[in-house]
PDB file of C-alpha atoms in Angstrom:
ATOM      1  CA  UNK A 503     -17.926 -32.702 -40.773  1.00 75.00           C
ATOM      2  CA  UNK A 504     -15.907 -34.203 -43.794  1.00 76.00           C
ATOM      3  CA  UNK A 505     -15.604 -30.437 -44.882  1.00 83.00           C
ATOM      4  CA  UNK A 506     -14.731 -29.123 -42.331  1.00 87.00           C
ATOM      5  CA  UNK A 507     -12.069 -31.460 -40.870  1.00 87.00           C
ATOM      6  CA  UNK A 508      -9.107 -32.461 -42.604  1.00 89.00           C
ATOM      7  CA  UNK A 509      -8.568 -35.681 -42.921  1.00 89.00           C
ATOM      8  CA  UNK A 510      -4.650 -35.885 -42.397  1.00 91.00           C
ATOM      9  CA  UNK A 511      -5.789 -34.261 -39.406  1.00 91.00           C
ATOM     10  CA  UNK A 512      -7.702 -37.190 -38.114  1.00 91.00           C
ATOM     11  CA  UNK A 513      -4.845 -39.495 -39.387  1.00 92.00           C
ATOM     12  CA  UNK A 514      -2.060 -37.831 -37.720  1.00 92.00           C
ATOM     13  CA  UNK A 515      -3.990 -37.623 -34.381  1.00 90.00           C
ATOM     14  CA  UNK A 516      -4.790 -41.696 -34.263  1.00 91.00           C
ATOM     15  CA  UNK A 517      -1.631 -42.243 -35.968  1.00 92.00           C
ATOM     16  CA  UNK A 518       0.297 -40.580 -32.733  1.00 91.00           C
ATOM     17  CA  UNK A 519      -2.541 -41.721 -30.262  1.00 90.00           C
ATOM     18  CA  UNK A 520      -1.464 -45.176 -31.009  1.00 91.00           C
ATOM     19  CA  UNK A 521       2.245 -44.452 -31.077  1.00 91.00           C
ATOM     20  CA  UNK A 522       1.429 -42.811 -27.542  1.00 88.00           C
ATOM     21  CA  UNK A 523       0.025 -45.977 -26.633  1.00 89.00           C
ATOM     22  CA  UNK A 524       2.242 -48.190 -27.521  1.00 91.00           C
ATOM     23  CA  UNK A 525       5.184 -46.047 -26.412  1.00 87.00           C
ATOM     24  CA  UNK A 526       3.589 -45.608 -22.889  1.00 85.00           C
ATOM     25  CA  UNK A 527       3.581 -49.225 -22.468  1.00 84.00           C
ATOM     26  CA  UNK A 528       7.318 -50.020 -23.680  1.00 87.00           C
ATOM     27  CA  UNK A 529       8.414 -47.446 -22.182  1.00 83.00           C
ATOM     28  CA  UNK A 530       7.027 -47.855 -18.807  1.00 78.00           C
ATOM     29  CA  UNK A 531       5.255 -44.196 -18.099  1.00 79.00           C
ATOM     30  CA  UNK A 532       2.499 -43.337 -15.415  1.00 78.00           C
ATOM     31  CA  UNK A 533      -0.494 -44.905 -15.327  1.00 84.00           C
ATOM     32  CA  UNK A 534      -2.516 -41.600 -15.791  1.00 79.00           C
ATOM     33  CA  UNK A 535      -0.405 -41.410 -19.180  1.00 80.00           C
ATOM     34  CA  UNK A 536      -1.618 -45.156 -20.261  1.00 85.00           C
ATOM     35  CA  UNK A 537      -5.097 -44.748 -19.098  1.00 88.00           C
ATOM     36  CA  UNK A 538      -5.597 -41.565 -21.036  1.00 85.00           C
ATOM     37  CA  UNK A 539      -4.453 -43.211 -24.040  1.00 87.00           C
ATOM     38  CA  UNK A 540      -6.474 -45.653 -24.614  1.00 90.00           C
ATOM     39  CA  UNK A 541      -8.742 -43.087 -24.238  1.00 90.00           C
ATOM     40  CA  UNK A 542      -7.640 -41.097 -27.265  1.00 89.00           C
ATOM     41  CA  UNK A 543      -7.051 -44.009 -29.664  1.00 91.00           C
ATOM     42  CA  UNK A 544     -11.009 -45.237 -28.872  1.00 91.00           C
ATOM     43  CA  UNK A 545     -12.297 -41.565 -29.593  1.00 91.00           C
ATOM     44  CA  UNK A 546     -10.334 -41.095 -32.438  1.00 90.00           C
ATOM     45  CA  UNK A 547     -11.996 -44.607 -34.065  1.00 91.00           C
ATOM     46  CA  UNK A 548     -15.380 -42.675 -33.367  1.00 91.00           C
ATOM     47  CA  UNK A 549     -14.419 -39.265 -34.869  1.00 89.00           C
ATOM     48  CA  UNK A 550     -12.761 -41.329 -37.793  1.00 89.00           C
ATOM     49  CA  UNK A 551     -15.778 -43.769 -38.485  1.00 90.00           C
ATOM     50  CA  UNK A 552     -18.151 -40.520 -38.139  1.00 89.00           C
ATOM     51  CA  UNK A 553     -15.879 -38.800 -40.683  1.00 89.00           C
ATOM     52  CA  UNK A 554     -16.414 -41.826 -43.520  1.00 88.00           C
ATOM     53  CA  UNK A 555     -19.877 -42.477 -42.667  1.00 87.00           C
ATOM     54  CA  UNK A 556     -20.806 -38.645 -43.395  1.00 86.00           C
ATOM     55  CA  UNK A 557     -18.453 -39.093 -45.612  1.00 83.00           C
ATOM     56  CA  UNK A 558     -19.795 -41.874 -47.713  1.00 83.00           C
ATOM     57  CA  UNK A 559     -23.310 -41.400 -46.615  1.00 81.00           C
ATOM     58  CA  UNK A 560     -24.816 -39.974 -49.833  1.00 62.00           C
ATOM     59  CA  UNK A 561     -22.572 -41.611 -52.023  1.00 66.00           C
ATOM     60  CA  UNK A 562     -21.368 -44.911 -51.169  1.00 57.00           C
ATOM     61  CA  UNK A 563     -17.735 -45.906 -52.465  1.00 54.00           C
ATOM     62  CA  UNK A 564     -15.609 -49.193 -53.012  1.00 59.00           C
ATOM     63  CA  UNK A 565     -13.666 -48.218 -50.821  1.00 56.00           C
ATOM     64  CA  UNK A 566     -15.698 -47.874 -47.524  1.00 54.00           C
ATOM     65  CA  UNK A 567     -15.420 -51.862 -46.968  1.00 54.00           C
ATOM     66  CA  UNK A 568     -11.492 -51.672 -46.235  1.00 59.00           C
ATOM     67  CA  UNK A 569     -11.708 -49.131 -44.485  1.00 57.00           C
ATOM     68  CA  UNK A 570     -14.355 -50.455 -42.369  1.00 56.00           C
ATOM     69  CA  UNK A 571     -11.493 -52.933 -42.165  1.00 58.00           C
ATOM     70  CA  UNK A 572      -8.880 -50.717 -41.069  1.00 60.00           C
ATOM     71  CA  UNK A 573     -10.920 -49.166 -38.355  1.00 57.00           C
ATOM     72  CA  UNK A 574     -11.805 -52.783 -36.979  1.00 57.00           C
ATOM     73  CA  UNK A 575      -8.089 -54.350 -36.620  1.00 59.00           C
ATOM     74  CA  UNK A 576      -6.998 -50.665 -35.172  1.00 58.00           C
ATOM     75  CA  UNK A 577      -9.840 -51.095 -32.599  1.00 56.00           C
ATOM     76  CA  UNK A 578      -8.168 -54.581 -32.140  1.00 57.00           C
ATOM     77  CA  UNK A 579      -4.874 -53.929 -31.707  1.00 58.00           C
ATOM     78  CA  UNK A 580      -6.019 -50.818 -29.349  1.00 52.00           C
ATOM     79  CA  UNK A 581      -8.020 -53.678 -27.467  1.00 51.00           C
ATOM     80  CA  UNK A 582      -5.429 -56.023 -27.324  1.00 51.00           C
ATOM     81  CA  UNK A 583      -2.344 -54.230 -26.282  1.00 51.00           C
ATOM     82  CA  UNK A 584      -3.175 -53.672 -23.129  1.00 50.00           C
ATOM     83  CA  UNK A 585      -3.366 -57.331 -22.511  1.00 44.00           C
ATOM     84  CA  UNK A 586      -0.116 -58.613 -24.533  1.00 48.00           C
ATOM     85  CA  UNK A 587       1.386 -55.807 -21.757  1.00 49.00           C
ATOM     86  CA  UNK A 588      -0.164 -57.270 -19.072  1.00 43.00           C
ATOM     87  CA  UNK A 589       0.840 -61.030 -20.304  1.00 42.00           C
ATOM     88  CA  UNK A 590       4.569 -59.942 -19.952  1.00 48.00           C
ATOM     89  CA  UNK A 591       6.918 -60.032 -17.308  1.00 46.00           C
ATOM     90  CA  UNK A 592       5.708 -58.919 -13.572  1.00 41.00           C
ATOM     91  CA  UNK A 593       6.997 -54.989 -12.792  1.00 45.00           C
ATOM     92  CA  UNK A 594       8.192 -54.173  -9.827  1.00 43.00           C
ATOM     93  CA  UNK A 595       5.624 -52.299  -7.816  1.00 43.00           C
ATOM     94  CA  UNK A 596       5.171 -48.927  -8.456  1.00 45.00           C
ATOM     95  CA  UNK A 597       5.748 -46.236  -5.763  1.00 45.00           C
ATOM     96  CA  UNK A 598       3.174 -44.158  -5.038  1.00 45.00           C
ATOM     97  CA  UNK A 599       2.333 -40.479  -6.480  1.00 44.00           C
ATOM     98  CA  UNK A 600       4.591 -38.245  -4.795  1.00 48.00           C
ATOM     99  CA  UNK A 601       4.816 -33.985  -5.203  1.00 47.00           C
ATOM    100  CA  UNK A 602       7.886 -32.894  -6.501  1.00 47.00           C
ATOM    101  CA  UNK A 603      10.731 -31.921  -4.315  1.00 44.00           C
ATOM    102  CA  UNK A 604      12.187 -28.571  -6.143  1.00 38.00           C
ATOM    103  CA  UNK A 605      15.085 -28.494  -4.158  1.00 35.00           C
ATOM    104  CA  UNK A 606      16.239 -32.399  -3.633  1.00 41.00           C
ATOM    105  CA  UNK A 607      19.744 -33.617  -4.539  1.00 40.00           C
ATOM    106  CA  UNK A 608      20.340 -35.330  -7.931  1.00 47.00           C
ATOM    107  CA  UNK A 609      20.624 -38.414  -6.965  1.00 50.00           C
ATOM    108  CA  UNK A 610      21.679 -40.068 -10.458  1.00 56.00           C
ATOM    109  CA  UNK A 611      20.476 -41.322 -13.761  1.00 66.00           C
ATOM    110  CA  UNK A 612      18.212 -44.176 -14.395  1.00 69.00           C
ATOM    111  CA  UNK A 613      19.876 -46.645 -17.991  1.00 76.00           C
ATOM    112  CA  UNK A 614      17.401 -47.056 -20.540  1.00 78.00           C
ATOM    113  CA  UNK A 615      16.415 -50.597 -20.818  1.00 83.00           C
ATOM    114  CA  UNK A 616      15.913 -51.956 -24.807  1.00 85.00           C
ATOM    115  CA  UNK A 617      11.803 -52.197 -24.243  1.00 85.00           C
ATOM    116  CA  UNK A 618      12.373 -48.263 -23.076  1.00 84.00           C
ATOM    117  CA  UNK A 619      14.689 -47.308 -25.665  1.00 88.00           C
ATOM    118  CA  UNK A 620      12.094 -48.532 -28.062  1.00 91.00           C
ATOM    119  CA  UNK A 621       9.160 -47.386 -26.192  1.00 88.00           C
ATOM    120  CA  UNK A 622      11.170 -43.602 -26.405  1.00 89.00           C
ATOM    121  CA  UNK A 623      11.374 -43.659 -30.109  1.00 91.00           C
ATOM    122  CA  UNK A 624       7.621 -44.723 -30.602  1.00 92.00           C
ATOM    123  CA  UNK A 625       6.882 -42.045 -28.622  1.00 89.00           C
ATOM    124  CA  UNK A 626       9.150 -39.808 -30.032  1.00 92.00           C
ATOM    125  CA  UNK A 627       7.167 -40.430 -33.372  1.00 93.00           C
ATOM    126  CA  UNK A 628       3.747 -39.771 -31.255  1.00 91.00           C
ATOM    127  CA  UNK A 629       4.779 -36.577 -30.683  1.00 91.00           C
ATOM    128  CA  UNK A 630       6.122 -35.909 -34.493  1.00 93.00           C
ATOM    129  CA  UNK A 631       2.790 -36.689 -35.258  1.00 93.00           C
ATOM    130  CA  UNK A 632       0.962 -34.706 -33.232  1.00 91.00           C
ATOM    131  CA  UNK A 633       2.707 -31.336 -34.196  1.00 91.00           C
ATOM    132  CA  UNK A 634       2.054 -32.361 -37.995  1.00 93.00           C
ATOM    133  CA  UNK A 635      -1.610 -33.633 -37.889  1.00 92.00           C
ATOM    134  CA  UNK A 636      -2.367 -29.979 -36.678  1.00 92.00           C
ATOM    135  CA  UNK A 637      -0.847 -28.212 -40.139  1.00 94.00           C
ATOM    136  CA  UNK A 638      -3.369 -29.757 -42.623  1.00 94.00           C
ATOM    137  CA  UNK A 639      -6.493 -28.526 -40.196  1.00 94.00           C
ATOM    138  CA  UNK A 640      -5.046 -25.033 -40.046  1.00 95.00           C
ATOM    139  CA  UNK A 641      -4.403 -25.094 -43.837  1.00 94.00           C
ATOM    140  CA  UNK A 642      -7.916 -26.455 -44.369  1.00 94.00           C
ATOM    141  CA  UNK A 643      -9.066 -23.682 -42.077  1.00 93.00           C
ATOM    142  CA  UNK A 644      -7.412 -20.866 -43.658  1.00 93.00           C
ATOM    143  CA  UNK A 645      -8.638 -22.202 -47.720  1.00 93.00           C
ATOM    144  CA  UNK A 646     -11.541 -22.416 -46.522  1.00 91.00           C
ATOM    145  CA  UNK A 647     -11.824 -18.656 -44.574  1.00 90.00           C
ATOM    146  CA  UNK A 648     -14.359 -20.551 -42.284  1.00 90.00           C
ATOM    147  CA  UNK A 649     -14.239 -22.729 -39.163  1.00 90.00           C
ATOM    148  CA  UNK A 650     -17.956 -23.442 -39.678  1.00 89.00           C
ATOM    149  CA  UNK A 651     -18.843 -26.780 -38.844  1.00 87.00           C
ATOM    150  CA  UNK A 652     -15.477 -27.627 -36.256  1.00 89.00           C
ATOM    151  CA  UNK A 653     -16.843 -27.518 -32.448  1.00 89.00           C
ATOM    152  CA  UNK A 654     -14.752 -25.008 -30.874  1.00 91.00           C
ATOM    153  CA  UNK A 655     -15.128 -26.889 -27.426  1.00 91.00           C
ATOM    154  CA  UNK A 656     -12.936 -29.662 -29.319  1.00 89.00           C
ATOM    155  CA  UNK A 657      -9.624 -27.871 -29.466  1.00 91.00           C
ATOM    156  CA  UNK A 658     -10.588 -25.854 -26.268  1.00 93.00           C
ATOM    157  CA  UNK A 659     -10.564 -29.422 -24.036  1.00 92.00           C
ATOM    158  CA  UNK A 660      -7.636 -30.739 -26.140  1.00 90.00           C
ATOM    159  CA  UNK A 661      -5.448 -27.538 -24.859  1.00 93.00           C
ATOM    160  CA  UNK A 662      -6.914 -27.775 -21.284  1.00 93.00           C
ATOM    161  CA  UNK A 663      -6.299 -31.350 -21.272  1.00 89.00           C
ATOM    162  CA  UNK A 664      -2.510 -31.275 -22.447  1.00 89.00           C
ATOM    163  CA  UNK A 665      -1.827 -28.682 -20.096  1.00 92.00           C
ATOM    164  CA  UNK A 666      -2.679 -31.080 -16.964  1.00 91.00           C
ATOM    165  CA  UNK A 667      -1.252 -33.620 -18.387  1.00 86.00           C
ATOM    166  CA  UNK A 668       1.934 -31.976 -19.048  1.00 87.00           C
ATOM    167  CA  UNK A 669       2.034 -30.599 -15.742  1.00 89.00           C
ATOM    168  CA  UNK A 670       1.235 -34.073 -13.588  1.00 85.00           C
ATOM    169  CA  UNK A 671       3.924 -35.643 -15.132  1.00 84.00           C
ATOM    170  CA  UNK A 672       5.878 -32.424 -14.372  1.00 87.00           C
ATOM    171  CA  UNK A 673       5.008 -32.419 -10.932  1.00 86.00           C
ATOM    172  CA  UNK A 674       5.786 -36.028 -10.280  1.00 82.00           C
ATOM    173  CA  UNK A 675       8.555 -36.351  -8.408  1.00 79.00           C
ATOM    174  CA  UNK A 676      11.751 -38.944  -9.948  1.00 80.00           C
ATOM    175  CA  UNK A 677      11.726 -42.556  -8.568  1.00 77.00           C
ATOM    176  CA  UNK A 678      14.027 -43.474  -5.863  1.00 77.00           C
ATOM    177  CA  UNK A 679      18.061 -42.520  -7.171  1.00 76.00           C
ATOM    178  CA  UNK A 680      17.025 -41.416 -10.318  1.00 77.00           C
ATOM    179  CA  UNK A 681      17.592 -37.702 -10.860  1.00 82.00           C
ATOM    180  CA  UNK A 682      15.160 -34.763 -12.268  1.00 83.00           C
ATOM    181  CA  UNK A 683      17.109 -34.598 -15.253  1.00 84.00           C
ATOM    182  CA  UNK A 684      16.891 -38.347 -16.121  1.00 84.00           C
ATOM    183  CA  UNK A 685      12.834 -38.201 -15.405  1.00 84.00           C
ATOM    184  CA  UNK A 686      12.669 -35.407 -17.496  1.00 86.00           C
ATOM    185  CA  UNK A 687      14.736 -37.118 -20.243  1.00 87.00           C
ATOM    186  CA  UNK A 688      12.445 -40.484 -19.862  1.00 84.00           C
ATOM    187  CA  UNK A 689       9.370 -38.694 -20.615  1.00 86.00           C
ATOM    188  CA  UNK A 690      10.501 -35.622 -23.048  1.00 89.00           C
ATOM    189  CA  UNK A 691       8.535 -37.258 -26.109  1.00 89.00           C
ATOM    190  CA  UNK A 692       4.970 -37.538 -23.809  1.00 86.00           C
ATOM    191  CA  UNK A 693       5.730 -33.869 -22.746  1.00 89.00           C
ATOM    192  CA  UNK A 694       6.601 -32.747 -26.024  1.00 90.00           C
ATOM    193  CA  UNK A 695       2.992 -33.674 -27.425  1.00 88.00           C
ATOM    194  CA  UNK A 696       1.202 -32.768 -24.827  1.00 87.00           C
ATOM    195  CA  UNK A 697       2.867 -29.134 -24.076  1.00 89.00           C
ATOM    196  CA  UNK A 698       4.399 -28.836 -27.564  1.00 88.00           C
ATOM    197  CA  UNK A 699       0.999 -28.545 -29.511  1.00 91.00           C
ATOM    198  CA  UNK A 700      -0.469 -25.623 -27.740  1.00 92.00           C
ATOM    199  CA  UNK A 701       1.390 -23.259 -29.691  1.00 90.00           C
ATOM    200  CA  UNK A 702      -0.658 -24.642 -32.717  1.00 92.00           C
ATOM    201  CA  UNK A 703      -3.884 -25.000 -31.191  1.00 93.00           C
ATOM    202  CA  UNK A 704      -3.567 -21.606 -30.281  1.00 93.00           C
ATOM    203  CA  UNK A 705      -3.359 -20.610 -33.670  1.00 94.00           C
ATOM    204  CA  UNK A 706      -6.473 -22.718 -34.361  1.00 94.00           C
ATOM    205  CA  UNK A 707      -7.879 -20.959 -31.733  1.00 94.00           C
ATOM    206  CA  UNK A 708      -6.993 -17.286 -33.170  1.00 95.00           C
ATOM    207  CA  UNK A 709      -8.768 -18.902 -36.460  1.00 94.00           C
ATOM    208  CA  UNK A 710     -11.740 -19.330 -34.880  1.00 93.00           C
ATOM    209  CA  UNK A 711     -11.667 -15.792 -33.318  1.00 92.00           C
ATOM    210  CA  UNK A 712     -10.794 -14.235 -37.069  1.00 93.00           C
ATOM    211  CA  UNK A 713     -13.221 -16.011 -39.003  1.00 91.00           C
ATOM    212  CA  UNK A 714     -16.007 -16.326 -37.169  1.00 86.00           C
ATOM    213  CA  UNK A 715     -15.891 -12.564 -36.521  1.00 81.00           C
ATOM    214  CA  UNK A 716     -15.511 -11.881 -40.171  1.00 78.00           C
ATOM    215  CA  UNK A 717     -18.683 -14.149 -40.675  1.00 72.00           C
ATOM    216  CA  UNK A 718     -20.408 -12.012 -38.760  1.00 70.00           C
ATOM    217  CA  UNK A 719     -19.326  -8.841 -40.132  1.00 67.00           C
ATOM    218  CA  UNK A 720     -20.635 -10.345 -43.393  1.00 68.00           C
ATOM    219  CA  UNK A 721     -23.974 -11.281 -41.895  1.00 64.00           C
ATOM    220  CA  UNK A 722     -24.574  -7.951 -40.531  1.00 58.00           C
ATOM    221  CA  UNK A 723     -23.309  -6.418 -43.665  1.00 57.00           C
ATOM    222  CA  UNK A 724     -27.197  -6.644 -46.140  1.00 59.00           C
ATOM    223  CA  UNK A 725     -28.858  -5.523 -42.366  1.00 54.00           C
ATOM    224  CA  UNK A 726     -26.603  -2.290 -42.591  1.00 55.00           C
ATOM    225  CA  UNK A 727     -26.890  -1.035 -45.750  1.00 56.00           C
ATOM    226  CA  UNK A 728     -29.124   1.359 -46.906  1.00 59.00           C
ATOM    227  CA  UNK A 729     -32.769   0.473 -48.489  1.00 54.00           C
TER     228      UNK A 729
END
């Protein structure tokens, strides 16, 4: 696993997990959105501490106490944002899921607040991070001419899973006198890193196809030739 995954890959995946959700809490996003988060940020901490202890495993280094450390106040603040959120001022009640309406009238724009303005940026950095943590794995895929030891079934869920999540907060319709252009505007980082990655993940995917094809070839080369 530590040779075959990149770690700037795992980095830049927590690293816009978290942004996601801290974002989706400042900025006030669906539910589904802060749910699935917290989600991603906990499995990251597992891939992350699997990565290190395979990592470590046969040779143990000074450095595996602080980042024992790391992982363990990440965990924390993953833990504890959720409750800091809930400690702060009571939202109005949320209206409930409702299908898009393709041809309603734009009823106007909804003002960013500050908390949402700051929650946009964060996100806005999530989704920075997500485009960029998926360059080092297809580097490390293509030095390496192998995809060996990377679970397919991985990337294949992450690119189902972005694709519904893109598309329910899509096919949400706006709040009451807030317009489709507005909604869209208030959650363009969230649908940037959800729907913005698949073009990469793709091209993970077409690794996958290539190489393990051409490891094939290779295997059934010795079986081929002549005795």
């Amino acid at each position: 696993m530590d040779q075959a995954l990149s770690l700037w890959f795992l980095l830049g995946w927590i690293g816009g997990d978290s942004c996601n959700l801290i974002g989706s809490f400042l900025a006030d996003q669906l539910p589904l959105q802060t749910y699935t988060a917290v989600y991603y940020v906990s499995a990251d901490l597992v891939m992350l501490t699997l990565y290190f202890y395979y990592k470590f495993r046969k040779r143990p280094s000074p450095l595996s106490a602080p980042i024992n450390s790391m992982l363990l106040f990440l965990m924390g603040t993953a833990c504890a944002t959720p409750l800091l959120s809930a400690a702060g001022p009571v939202a109005a009640p949320r209206e409930a899921f409702r299908g898009r309406a393709l041809l309603s009238v734009e009823p106007g724009s909804k003002p960013f607040t500050r908390q949402e303005i700051i929650g946009f940026v964060i996100g806005s950095v999530s989704s920075v991070l997500y485009l960029l943590s998926r360059l080092p794995q297809i580097r490390t895929n293509f030095l390496r001419k192998s995809t060996q030891g990377i679970s397919y079934s991985l990337f294949a869920l992450v690119m189902l899973g972005n694709t519904l999540y893109g598309l329910s907060v899509l096919l949400k319709n706006p709040e009451e006198g807030q317009s489709e252009g507005s909604y869209l505007l208030h959650h363009l980082p969230w649908l940037v890193g959800s729907l913005g990655v698949l073009l990469l993940d793709t091209i993970i995917s077409i690794q996958f196809l290539v190489y393990r094809r051409s490891a094939a070839a290779s295997e059934l080369e010795p079986l081929l030739l002549p005795s």
